[in-house]
CSV table of C-alpha atoms and ligand atoms in Angstrom, one decimal:
chain,number,residue,atom,x,y,z
A,156,MET,CA,159.9,50.5,-6.8
A,157,LYS,CA,156.2,51.0,-6.4
A,158,PHE,CA,153.3,51.4,-8.8
A,159,GLY,CA,149.5,51.6,-8.9
A,160,GLY,CA,147.5,49.7,-11.4
A,161,THR,CA,144.0,48.9,-12.5
A,162,SER,CA,143.0,45.3,-13.0
A,163,VAL,CA,140.4,44.2,-15.5
A,164,LYS,CA,138.6,41.1,-14.4
A,165,ASP,CA,135.6,38.9,-14.6
A,166,GLY,CA,134.8,36.1,-12.1
A,167,LYS,CA,137.3,33.7,-13.5
A,168,ASN,CA,140.3,35.9,-13.8
A,169,ILE,CA,140.6,37.5,-10.4
A,170,LEU,CA,142.9,34.8,-9.3
A,171,TYR,CA,144.9,35.3,-12.4
A,172,CYS,CA,145.2,39.0,-11.6
A,173,THR,CA,146.1,38.4,-7.9
A,174,SER,CA,148.8,35.9,-9.0
A,175,LEU,CA,150.2,38.7,-11.2
A,176,VAL,CA,150.3,41.1,-8.3
A,177,LYS,CA,152.0,38.4,-6.1
A,178,LYS,CA,154.6,37.9,-8.8
A,179,TYR,CA,155.5,41.6,-8.6
A,180,ALA,CA,154.9,42.1,-4.8
A,181,ASN,CA,158.2,40.7,-3.6
A,182,GLU,CA,160.3,43.4,-5.2
A,183,ASN,CA,157.9,46.3,-5.4
A,184,GLU,CA,155.6,48.3,-3.2
A,185,ILE,CA,152.3,48.0,-4.8
A,186,VAL,CA,148.9,49.7,-4.6
A,187,VAL,CA,146.2,48.0,-6.5
A,188,VAL,CA,143.2,49.8,-7.9
A,189,VAL,CA,140.3,47.7,-9.0
A,190,SER,CA,137.2,48.4,-11.1
A,191,ALA,CA,133.9,46.5,-11.0
A,192,MET,CA,133.5,43.1,-12.6
A,193,ALA,CA,132.6,43.2,-16.3
A,194,GLY,CA,129.0,44.5,-16.9
A,195,VAL,CA,128.3,45.2,-13.2
A,196,THR,CA,128.5,49.1,-13.4
A,197,ASP,CA,126.0,49.1,-16.3
A,198,ALA,CA,123.8,46.6,-14.5
A,199,LEU,CA,123.7,48.8,-11.4
A,200,ILE,CA,122.9,52.0,-13.4
A,201,ASN,CA,120.1,50.1,-15.1
A,202,ALA,CA,118.7,48.7,-11.9
A,203,ALA,CA,118.7,52.1,-10.2
A,204,GLN,CA,116.8,53.6,-13.1
A,205,LYS,CA,114.4,50.8,-13.2
A,206,CYS,CA,113.6,51.0,-9.5
A,207,SER,CA,113.0,54.8,-9.7
A,208,LYS,CA,110.5,54.2,-12.5
A,209,GLU,CA,108.6,51.0,-11.8
A,210,PRO,CA,109.0,50.0,-8.2
A,211,SER,CA,109.0,46.2,-7.6
A,212,ALA,CA,110.3,44.4,-4.6
A,213,GLY,CA,110.4,41.2,-6.6
A,214,TYR,CA,112.7,42.7,-9.2
A,215,ILE,CA,115.1,44.0,-6.5
A,216,LYS,CA,115.3,40.6,-4.9
A,217,MET,CA,116.1,39.0,-8.3
A,218,PHE,CA,118.6,41.7,-9.2
A,219,THR,CA,120.4,41.4,-5.9
A,220,ALA,CA,120.4,37.6,-6.1
A,221,ASP,CA,122.0,37.8,-9.5
A,222,MET,CA,124.7,40.1,-8.2
A,223,MET,CA,125.3,37.8,-5.3
A,224,LYS,CA,125.7,34.8,-7.5
A,225,LYS,CA,128.3,36.6,-9.7
A,226,HIS,CA,130.3,37.8,-6.7
A,227,TYR,CA,130.1,34.6,-4.6
A,228,GLU,CA,131.2,32.6,-7.6
A,229,ALA,CA,134.2,34.9,-7.8
A,230,VAL,CA,135.0,34.3,-4.2
A,231,GLU,CA,134.7,30.6,-4.7
A,232,TYR,CA,137.2,30.7,-7.5
A,233,ALA,CA,139.6,33.3,-6.2
A,234,VAL,CA,139.9,32.8,-2.5
A,235,LYS,CA,141.8,29.7,-1.5
A,236,SER,CA,141.2,29.3,2.2
A,237,GLU,CA,137.9,28.6,4.1
A,238,ASP,CA,138.7,31.0,6.8
A,239,ILE,CA,139.4,33.9,4.6
A,240,LYS,CA,136.5,33.0,2.4
A,241,ASN,CA,134.1,33.1,5.4
A,242,LYS,CA,135.3,36.5,6.4
A,243,VAL,CA,134.9,38.0,2.9
A,244,ILE,CA,131.5,36.5,2.5
A,245,TYR,CA,130.4,38.2,5.8
A,246,THR,CA,131.6,41.5,4.4
A,247,LEU,CA,129.8,40.9,1.1
A,248,GLU,CA,126.6,39.9,2.9
A,249,LYS,CA,126.5,43.3,4.6
A,250,LEU,CA,127.1,45.1,1.3
A,251,PHE,CA,124.3,43.2,-0.4
A,252,ASP,CA,122.0,44.0,2.4
A,253,GLU,CA,122.8,47.7,2.0
A,254,LEU,CA,122.4,47.5,-1.8
A,255,GLU,CA,118.9,45.9,-1.4
A,256,ARG,CA,117.9,48.6,1.1
A,257,VAL,CA,119.1,51.4,-1.1
A,258,LEU,CA,117.3,50.1,-4.2
A,259,LEU,CA,114.1,49.7,-2.1
A,260,GLY,CA,114.5,53.3,-0.9
A,261,ILE,CA,114.8,54.5,-4.5
A,262,SER,CA,111.7,52.7,-5.5
A,263,TYR,CA,109.7,54.1,-2.6
A,264,LEU,CA,110.9,57.6,-3.5
A,265,GLY,CA,110.3,57.1,-7.2
A,266,GLU,CA,113.2,59.4,-7.8
A,267,LEU,CA,116.8,59.0,-8.6
A,268,THR,CA,119.2,61.8,-7.9
A,269,LYS,CA,122.7,62.0,-9.2
A,270,ARG,CA,123.9,61.5,-5.6
A,271,SER,CA,121.9,58.3,-5.1
A,272,GLU,CA,123.0,57.0,-8.6
A,273,ASP,CA,126.6,57.4,-7.5
A,274,TYR,CA,125.9,55.6,-4.3
A,275,ILE,CA,124.4,52.7,-6.2
A,276,VAL,CA,127.0,52.3,-8.9
A,277,SER,CA,129.7,52.4,-6.2
A,278,PHE,CA,128.7,48.9,-5.2
A,279,GLY,CA,130.4,47.5,-8.2
A,280,GLU,CA,133.9,48.5,-6.9
A,281,ARG,CA,133.0,48.2,-3.3
A,282,LEU,CA,132.1,44.5,-3.8
A,283,ILE,CA,135.2,43.6,-5.8
A,284,ALA,CA,137.9,45.2,-3.6
A,285,PRO,CA,137.3,42.9,-0.6
A,286,ILE,CA,137.3,39.9,-2.9
A,287,PHE,CA,140.5,40.9,-4.6
A,288,SER,CA,142.2,41.7,-1.3
A,289,ALA,CA,141.0,38.3,0.2
A,290,SER,CA,142.4,36.5,-2.8
A,291,LEU,CA,145.8,38.2,-2.3
A,292,ILE,CA,145.8,37.2,1.4
A,293,SER,CA,144.9,33.6,0.5
A,294,LEU,CA,148.0,33.6,-1.8
A,295,GLY,CA,150.1,34.8,1.2
A,296,VAL,CA,150.3,38.5,0.2
A,297,ASP,CA,149.3,40.7,3.1
A,298,SER,CA,146.6,43.1,1.9
A,299,VAL,CA,143.9,45.5,3.0
A,300,ALA,CA,140.8,46.7,1.1
A,301,LEU,CA,139.9,50.4,1.0
A,302,THR,CA,137.3,52.5,-0.6
A,303,GLY,CA,138.3,55.6,-2.6
A,304,GLY,CA,137.2,57.7,0.4
A,305,ASP,CA,139.3,55.6,2.8
A,306,ALA,CA,142.2,56.1,0.6
A,307,GLY,CA,141.7,59.9,0.8
A,308,ILE,CA,140.2,60.6,-2.6
A,309,ILE,CA,138.1,63.5,-1.5
A,310,THR,CA,136.2,65.2,-4.3
A,311,ASP,CA,133.7,68.0,-5.0
A,312,LYS,CA,130.0,67.2,-5.1
A,313,ASN,CA,129.7,67.0,-8.9
A,314,TYR,CA,128.1,63.6,-8.7
A,315,GLY,CA,128.8,61.5,-11.8
A,316,ARG,CA,131.8,63.5,-12.8
A,317,ALA,CA,133.5,64.5,-9.6
A,318,LYS,CA,136.9,66.0,-9.4
A,319,PRO,CA,139.4,65.7,-6.5
A,320,ILE,CA,139.6,68.8,-4.3
A,321,PRO,CA,142.9,70.7,-4.0
A,322,GLY,CA,145.1,69.2,-1.3
A,323,VAL,CA,143.9,65.7,-2.0
A,324,TYR,CA,147.4,64.4,-2.7
A,325,ASN,CA,148.6,65.1,0.8
A,326,ILE,CA,145.6,63.3,2.3
A,327,ILE,CA,146.1,60.3,0.1
A,328,LYS,CA,149.8,60.2,0.9
A,329,SER,CA,149.1,60.3,4.6
A,330,ARG,CA,146.7,57.3,4.3
A,331,ILE,CA,148.5,55.1,1.8
A,332,GLU,CA,152.2,55.5,2.6
A,333,PRO,CA,152.0,54.1,6.2
A,334,LEU,CA,150.3,51.0,4.7
A,335,ILE,CA,152.9,50.3,2.1
A,336,LYS,CA,156.0,51.6,3.9
A,337,ILE,CA,155.4,50.6,7.6
A,338,LYS,CA,152.7,47.8,7.5
A,339,LYS,CA,154.2,46.4,4.2
A,340,THR,CA,150.7,45.5,3.0
A,341,VAL,CA,149.2,45.8,-0.4
A,342,PRO,CA,146.2,48.2,-0.3
A,343,VAL,CA,143.4,47.3,-2.8
A,344,VAL,CA,141.5,50.5,-3.5
A,345,THR,CA,138.2,50.8,-5.2
A,346,GLY,CA,138.7,52.7,-8.4
A,347,PHE,CA,136.2,55.1,-9.9
A,348,ILE,CA,134.8,56.3,-6.5
A,349,GLY,CA,135.7,59.0,-4.1
A,350,ALA,CA,133.9,60.7,-1.2
A,351,ALA,CA,132.7,64.3,-0.8
A,352,ASP,CA,133.6,66.2,2.4
A,353,ASP,CA,130.2,65.2,3.9
A,354,GLY,CA,131.1,61.5,3.4
A,355,SER,CA,128.7,60.9,0.5
A,356,ILE,CA,130.1,58.7,-2.2
A,357,THR,CA,131.0,60.3,-5.6
A,358,THR,CA,132.2,58.9,-8.9
A,359,LEU,CA,134.8,60.2,-11.2
A,360,GLY,CA,133.0,59.4,-14.5
A,361,ARG,CA,132.8,56.2,-16.5
A,362,GLY,CA,136.1,54.4,-16.8
A,363,GLY,CA,137.3,56.4,-13.8
A,364,SER,CA,139.4,53.7,-12.3
A,365,ASP,CA,142.3,54.8,-14.5
A,366,TYR,CA,142.0,58.2,-13.0
A,367,SER,CA,141.9,56.8,-9.4
A,368,ALA,CA,145.1,55.0,-10.1
A,369,THR,CA,146.9,58.0,-11.5
A,370,ILE,CA,145.7,60.2,-8.6
A,371,ILE,CA,147.1,57.8,-6.1
A,372,ALA,CA,150.3,57.4,-8.1
A,373,ALA,CA,150.9,61.1,-8.1
A,374,ALA,CA,150.1,61.3,-4.4
A,375,ILE,CA,152.7,58.7,-3.4
A,376,ASP,CA,155.3,59.6,-6.1
A,377,ALA,CA,155.0,56.2,-7.7
A,378,ASP,CA,157.6,55.0,-10.2
A,379,GLU,CA,155.1,53.9,-12.7
A,380,VAL,CA,151.4,53.3,-13.2
A,381,TRP,CA,150.3,50.1,-14.9
A,382,LEU,CA,146.9,50.1,-16.4
A,383,TRP,CA,145.8,46.6,-17.1
A,384,LYS,CA,143.4,46.4,-20.1
A,385,GLU,CA,142.1,43.8,-22.4
A,386,VAL,CA,144.0,45.1,-25.3
A,387,ASP,CA,147.8,45.3,-25.9
A,388,GLY,CA,147.9,49.1,-25.7
A,389,ILE,CA,147.1,52.2,-27.7
A,390,MET,CA,146.7,51.5,-31.4
A,391,THR,CA,147.0,53.7,-34.4
A,392,ALA,CA,143.2,53.4,-34.7
A,393,ASP,CA,140.5,51.3,-33.1
A,394,PRO,CA,141.0,47.9,-34.7
A,395,LYS,CA,137.2,47.4,-34.6
A,396,TYR,CA,137.1,49.9,-37.5
A,397,VAL,CA,140.5,49.6,-39.0
A,398,PRO,CA,141.6,46.0,-39.0
A,399,ASN,CA,145.3,46.7,-39.9
A,400,ALA,CA,145.8,49.1,-37.0
A,401,ARG,CA,149.1,48.8,-35.2
A,402,LEU,CA,150.2,49.0,-31.6
A,403,ILE,CA,152.0,52.2,-30.6
A,404,PRO,CA,154.9,51.4,-28.3
A,405,GLU,CA,155.5,55.0,-27.0
A,406,ILE,CA,153.3,58.0,-26.9
A,407,SER,CA,153.5,61.4,-25.1
A,408,TYR,CA,151.0,62.5,-22.5
A,409,PHE,CA,149.6,65.2,-24.8
A,410,GLU,CA,149.1,62.9,-27.7
A,411,ALA,CA,147.4,60.3,-25.5
A,412,MET,CA,145.2,63.0,-24.0
A,413,GLU,CA,144.1,64.3,-27.3
A,414,LEU,CA,143.2,60.7,-28.3
A,415,SER,CA,141.1,60.0,-25.2
A,416,HIS,CA,139.4,63.3,-25.5
A,417,PHE,CA,138.3,62.5,-29.0
A,418,GLY,CA,136.8,59.1,-28.2
A,419,ALA,CA,139.6,56.6,-28.0
A,420,LYS,CA,138.0,54.6,-25.1
A,421,ILE,CA,141.3,53.3,-23.8
A,422,LEU,CA,141.9,56.0,-21.1
A,423,HIS,CA,139.7,58.2,-19.0
A,424,PRO,CA,140.1,61.7,-20.4
A,425,ARG,CA,141.5,63.2,-17.2
A,426,ALA,CA,143.6,60.2,-16.2
A,427,LEU,CA,146.9,61.7,-17.3
A,428,GLU,CA,146.5,65.0,-15.6
A,429,PRO,CA,147.8,63.9,-12.2
A,430,VAL,CA,150.9,62.1,-13.4
A,431,MET,CA,152.0,64.6,-16.1
A,432,LYS,CA,153.2,67.1,-13.6
A,433,LYS,CA,155.4,64.5,-12.0
A,434,ASP,CA,156.4,62.8,-15.2
A,435,ILE,CA,155.3,59.4,-13.9
A,436,PRO,CA,155.2,57.0,-16.9
A,437,VAL,CA,151.9,55.2,-17.5
A,438,ARG,CA,152.2,51.7,-19.0
A,439,ILE,CA,149.2,50.2,-20.6
A,440,LYS,CA,149.3,46.5,-20.5
A,441,ASN,CA,147.2,43.6,-21.6
A,442,THR,CA,146.1,41.4,-18.7
A,443,PHE,CA,145.9,38.5,-21.0
A,444,ASN,CA,149.3,39.1,-22.6
A,445,PRO,CA,151.4,40.4,-19.6
A,446,ASP,CA,154.7,39.8,-21.3
A,447,SER,CA,154.0,42.2,-24.2
A,448,GLN,CA,155.5,45.6,-23.6
A,449,GLY,CA,152.2,47.5,-24.2
A,450,THR,CA,152.2,51.2,-24.7
A,451,VAL,CA,154.2,53.6,-22.5
A,452,VAL,CA,152.8,57.1,-22.0
A,453,ARG,CA,155.4,59.6,-20.9
A,454,ASP,CA,156.6,63.1,-21.3
A,455,LYS,CA,159.7,63.0,-23.6
A,456,ILE,CA,159.6,60.5,-26.4
A,457,GLU,CA,161.7,60.2,-29.4
A,458,ASN,CA,159.9,61.4,-32.5
A,459,LYS,CA,160.6,58.8,-35.2
A,460,GLY,CA,159.5,61.1,-37.9
A,461,ASP,CA,155.8,60.2,-37.8
A,462,VAL,CA,153.6,63.2,-38.5
A,463,VAL,CA,150.2,61.7,-37.8
A,464,LYS,CA,150.6,59.1,-35.1
A,465,ALA,CA,147.1,57.9,-34.3
A,466,LEU,CA,143.5,58.5,-35.2
A,467,SER,CA,140.4,58.4,-33.2
A,468,LEU,CA,136.7,58.4,-34.1
A,469,ILE,CA,133.6,59.5,-32.3
A,470,GLU,CA,131.0,57.7,-34.3
A,471,VAL,CA,128.0,59.8,-33.4
A,472,ALA,CA,128.0,63.4,-32.2
A,473,SER,CA,125.9,66.5,-32.9
A,474,ILE,CA,126.9,70.0,-34.0
A,475,ILE,CA,125.1,73.0,-32.5
A,476,ASN,CA,125.5,76.0,-34.8
A,477,VAL,CA,125.1,79.6,-33.6
A,478,ARG,CA,124.7,81.9,-36.5
A,479,GLY,CA,124.5,85.7,-36.7
A,480,ALA,CA,126.4,86.6,-33.5
A,481,GLY,CA,127.8,89.6,-35.5
A,482,LEU,CA,129.3,92.5,-33.6
A,483,ASP,CA,128.8,91.1,-30.1
A,484,PHE,CA,130.7,88.0,-31.0
A,485,ALA,CA,133.0,87.8,-28.0
A,486,GLU,CA,130.0,88.5,-25.7
A,487,THR,CA,127.9,85.8,-27.3
A,488,MET,CA,130.8,83.3,-27.2
A,489,SER,CA,131.3,83.9,-23.5
A,490,GLU,CA,127.5,83.5,-22.9
A,491,VAL,CA,127.3,80.4,-24.9
A,492,PHE,CA,130.2,78.7,-23.1
A,493,ARG,CA,129.1,79.8,-19.7
A,494,MET,CA,125.6,78.3,-20.3
A,495,LEU,CA,127.1,75.0,-21.5
A,496,ALA,CA,129.5,74.8,-18.6
A,497,GLU,CA,126.7,75.6,-16.1
A,498,ASN,CA,124.7,72.8,-17.5
A,499,LYS,CA,127.7,70.5,-17.4
A,500,ILE,CA,127.7,69.9,-21.2
A,501,ASN,CA,131.0,68.6,-22.4
A,502,VAL,CA,132.2,70.5,-25.5
A,503,ILE,CA,134.2,68.2,-27.8
A,504,MET,CA,135.2,70.6,-30.5
A,505,VAL,CA,134.7,74.2,-31.6
A,506,ALA,CA,135.1,76.1,-34.9
A,507,GLN,CA,134.4,79.7,-35.9
A,508,SER,CA,134.0,81.3,-39.2
A,509,SER,CA,136.3,84.3,-39.8
A,510,SER,CA,133.4,86.6,-40.6
A,511,GLU,CA,132.7,86.2,-36.9
A,512,LEU,CA,129.1,85.4,-37.7
A,513,ASN,CA,129.1,81.7,-37.1
A,514,LEU,CA,130.1,79.5,-34.2
A,515,SER,CA,129.9,75.7,-34.4
A,516,ILE,CA,130.2,73.5,-31.4
A,517,VAL,CA,130.3,69.7,-31.3
A,518,VAL,CA,128.7,67.9,-28.3
A,519,ASP,CA,127.9,64.3,-27.5
A,520,GLN,CA,124.7,63.2,-29.1
A,521,LYS,CA,123.2,62.5,-25.7
A,522,ASP,CA,123.8,66.1,-24.6
A,523,ALA,CA,122.6,67.6,-27.9
A,524,GLU,CA,119.0,68.2,-27.2
A,525,LYS,CA,119.7,69.8,-23.9
A,526,ALA,CA,122.5,72.0,-25.4
A,527,TYR,CA,120.2,73.0,-28.2
A,528,LYS,CA,117.3,74.0,-25.9
A,529,ILE,CA,119.6,76.0,-23.7
A,530,LEU,CA,121.2,77.9,-26.5
A,531,LYS,CA,118.0,78.5,-28.3
A,532,SER,CA,117.1,80.8,-25.4
A,533,LEU,CA,119.7,83.2,-26.9
A,534,GLU,CA,117.9,83.5,-30.2
A,535,ASN,CA,116.8,87.0,-31.2
A,536,GLY,CA,116.1,88.6,-34.5
A,537,MET,CA,119.8,88.5,-35.5
A,538,MET,CA,120.9,85.2,-34.1
A,539,SER,CA,119.7,81.7,-34.8
A,540,VAL,CA,120.6,78.3,-33.3
A,541,ARG,CA,120.5,75.1,-35.3
A,542,LYS,CA,121.3,71.5,-34.4
A,543,ILE,CA,122.8,69.0,-36.8
A,544,ASP,CA,122.7,65.4,-35.6
A,545,ASN,CA,124.5,62.3,-36.8
A,546,VAL,CA,128.0,63.5,-37.5
A,547,SER,CA,131.2,61.6,-36.9
A,548,ILE,CA,134.3,63.2,-35.6
A,549,VAL,CA,137.7,62.0,-36.8
A,550,SER,CA,140.8,63.3,-35.1
A,551,ALA,CA,144.4,63.0,-36.3
A,552,VAL,CA,146.9,63.3,-33.5
A,553,GLY,CA,150.7,63.6,-33.5
A,554,ALA,CA,153.3,65.9,-32.0
A,555,GLY,CA,155.2,65.6,-35.3
A,556,MET,CA,152.4,67.5,-37.1
A,557,ALA,CA,153.5,70.8,-35.4
A,558,GLY,CA,155.5,72.8,-37.9
A,559,THR,CA,155.2,70.2,-40.7
A,560,PRO,CA,153.6,71.8,-43.7
A,561,GLY,CA,151.1,70.0,-45.8
A,562,VAL,CA,149.5,67.6,-43.2
A,563,ALA,CA,146.1,69.3,-43.4
A,564,GLY,CA,146.4,69.3,-47.2
A,565,ARG,CA,147.0,65.6,-47.3
A,566,ILE,CA,144.1,64.9,-45.0
A,567,PHE,CA,141.6,66.9,-46.9
A,568,SER,CA,142.8,65.9,-50.4
A,569,ALA,CA,142.5,62.3,-49.5
A,570,LEU,CA,138.9,62.9,-48.3
A,571,GLY,CA,138.2,64.9,-51.5
A,572,ARG,CA,139.5,62.2,-53.8
A,573,ASN,CA,137.2,59.8,-52.0
A,574,LYS,CA,134.2,62.2,-52.3
A,575,ILE,CA,133.7,62.6,-48.6
A,576,ASN,CA,132.2,65.9,-47.7
A,577,VAL,CA,133.7,67.7,-44.6
A,578,VAL,CA,131.1,69.5,-42.5
A,579,MET,CA,133.4,71.2,-39.9
A,580,ILE,CA,137.2,71.5,-39.3
A,581,SER,CA,139.2,72.4,-36.3
A,582,GLN,CA,142.9,72.7,-35.5
A,583,SER,CA,144.4,74.8,-32.7
A,584,CYS,CA,147.8,76.4,-32.6
A,585,SER,CA,149.3,73.4,-30.7
A,586,GLU,CA,149.1,71.7,-34.0
A,587,TYR,CA,148.9,68.4,-32.2
A,588,ASN,CA,145.5,67.6,-33.6
A,589,ILE,CA,143.4,68.1,-36.7
A,590,SER,CA,139.8,67.2,-36.2
A,591,PHE,CA,136.9,67.2,-38.6
A,592,ALA,CA,133.3,66.3,-38.8
A,593,VAL,CA,131.6,64.3,-41.6
A,594,ASP,CA,128.2,62.8,-42.0
A,595,SER,CA,128.1,59.7,-39.7
A,596,LYS,CA,127.6,57.4,-42.7
A,597,ASP,CA,131.1,58.4,-43.9
A,598,GLY,CA,132.8,58.3,-40.4
A,599,VAL,CA,134.4,54.9,-40.5
A,600,ASN,CA,135.4,55.2,-44.2
A,601,ALA,CA,137.1,58.6,-43.5
A,602,LEU,CA,139.0,57.0,-40.7
A,603,LYS,CA,140.3,54.3,-42.9
A,604,ILE,CA,141.2,56.7,-45.7
A,605,ILE,CA,143.4,58.8,-43.4
A,606,HIS,CA,144.9,55.7,-41.8
A,607,ASP,CA,146.0,54.6,-45.3
A,608,GLU,CA,147.1,58.0,-46.4
A,609,PHE,CA,149.7,58.2,-43.6
A,610,LYS,CA,150.5,54.5,-43.9
A,611,LEU,CA,149.8,54.0,-40.2
A,612,GLY,CA,148.8,50.3,-40.6
A,613,SER,CA,150.8,47.2,-40.8
A,614,SER,CA,151.2,46.2,-44.4
B,975,LIG,N1,133.4,50.5,-13.3
B,975,LIG,C1,133.5,51.8,-13.8
B,975,LIG,C2,132.9,51.9,-15.2
B,975,LIG,O1,132.5,50.9,-15.7
B,975,LIG,C3,134.9,52.4,-13.7
B,975,LIG,C4,135.9,51.7,-14.6
B,975,LIG,O2,135.6,50.7,-15.2
B,975,LIG,O3,137.0,52.2,-14.6
B,975,LIG,O4,132.8,52.9,-15.7
B,976,MG,MG1,134.3,49.0,-15.7
């Protein structure tokens, strides 16, 4: 058996994670995918932005020293042999040197492109992979560290949200299989990052290590993917908002995808695409509670009669409302979505009034101003564009909703009884998902009300 997996870690728990890998490595062929240490990706993004705005060699020195401390401490803790320790420190020194030079470059240029931002954030994963691999070697497990590019994750040049190119699976297979089958070694691959065909480093979007793991799993026909998180698995709702939320032992790909699209932060929204076609189960496990079963995401699951299975909440989003499209509705729609796509604005949800006069589109609040400005250029005597900020999106997800009458009725009656005003509603014919927008002051409350209405919580 073989599987890929993402490991969550901070300085102290690398050894814990490598010991877990060792435990499974005897009887399985394993590919490990790692993401940056906690907080490092954010810190790198922040440093890159700072350098492009207020250049300061002193700041760069300090920042790099801070990163070094964090990673050298991790080496100290996780690598149990002087010899191996020295080797990995040599590798890290070169990386820190490179990082310092790139940050200096950015501050000289006074400009940060998406391409250089990807290059800088890649250091989080590029620093941790050699440490993780060295820790495995020091435990007696043969291992080799690879970047996403080395592993064959070749992507387009959509920096910040890159996608693998067609044919990528064969490339990955040709690079990874010899390592696990012939060399019998454990590859430790940097999650989150890939490479474009010109060799430049790209990233797959925040939380992209999950996606890296499932891409590799699909390429090598893995038996399972294990995603190690800091929570037990997928819950009926985020326990941060709904304290009596329960763990869901089994969920289908479609249900899990709907949830991650609508803000459940547990999975990268694209992470299930590569494994769905091959029906490779994805197990979400808690690093700190490895004996718990976690949640299994797979194709065919038994429906135990639950209609609504889980809820997600996007706390703040914006609605862009296009009004008065009238007779040219289809043309206007295509123009609107083309413009949004061209500007890489992610559309979360859409609704249209049956009079065909009105189109409402939900976007991330961070994209809202841009989307609004772009669409405003379409305004004419007939048509007007308006932006509504501070809405929350609640999504109810469950394959059992399809064909079950009265689910929408129950949702909106419960909200009505609690005097919550619904601003926008959407349900597609898949009937897997009913989503609605409310004022963001009502978001968490709406989530709790629906959670109670369908008795999703533990009593
Ligand atoms: N380190 C990256 C991030 O923080 C990728 C990941 O965590 O999966 O987004
Ligand atoms: Mg991360």
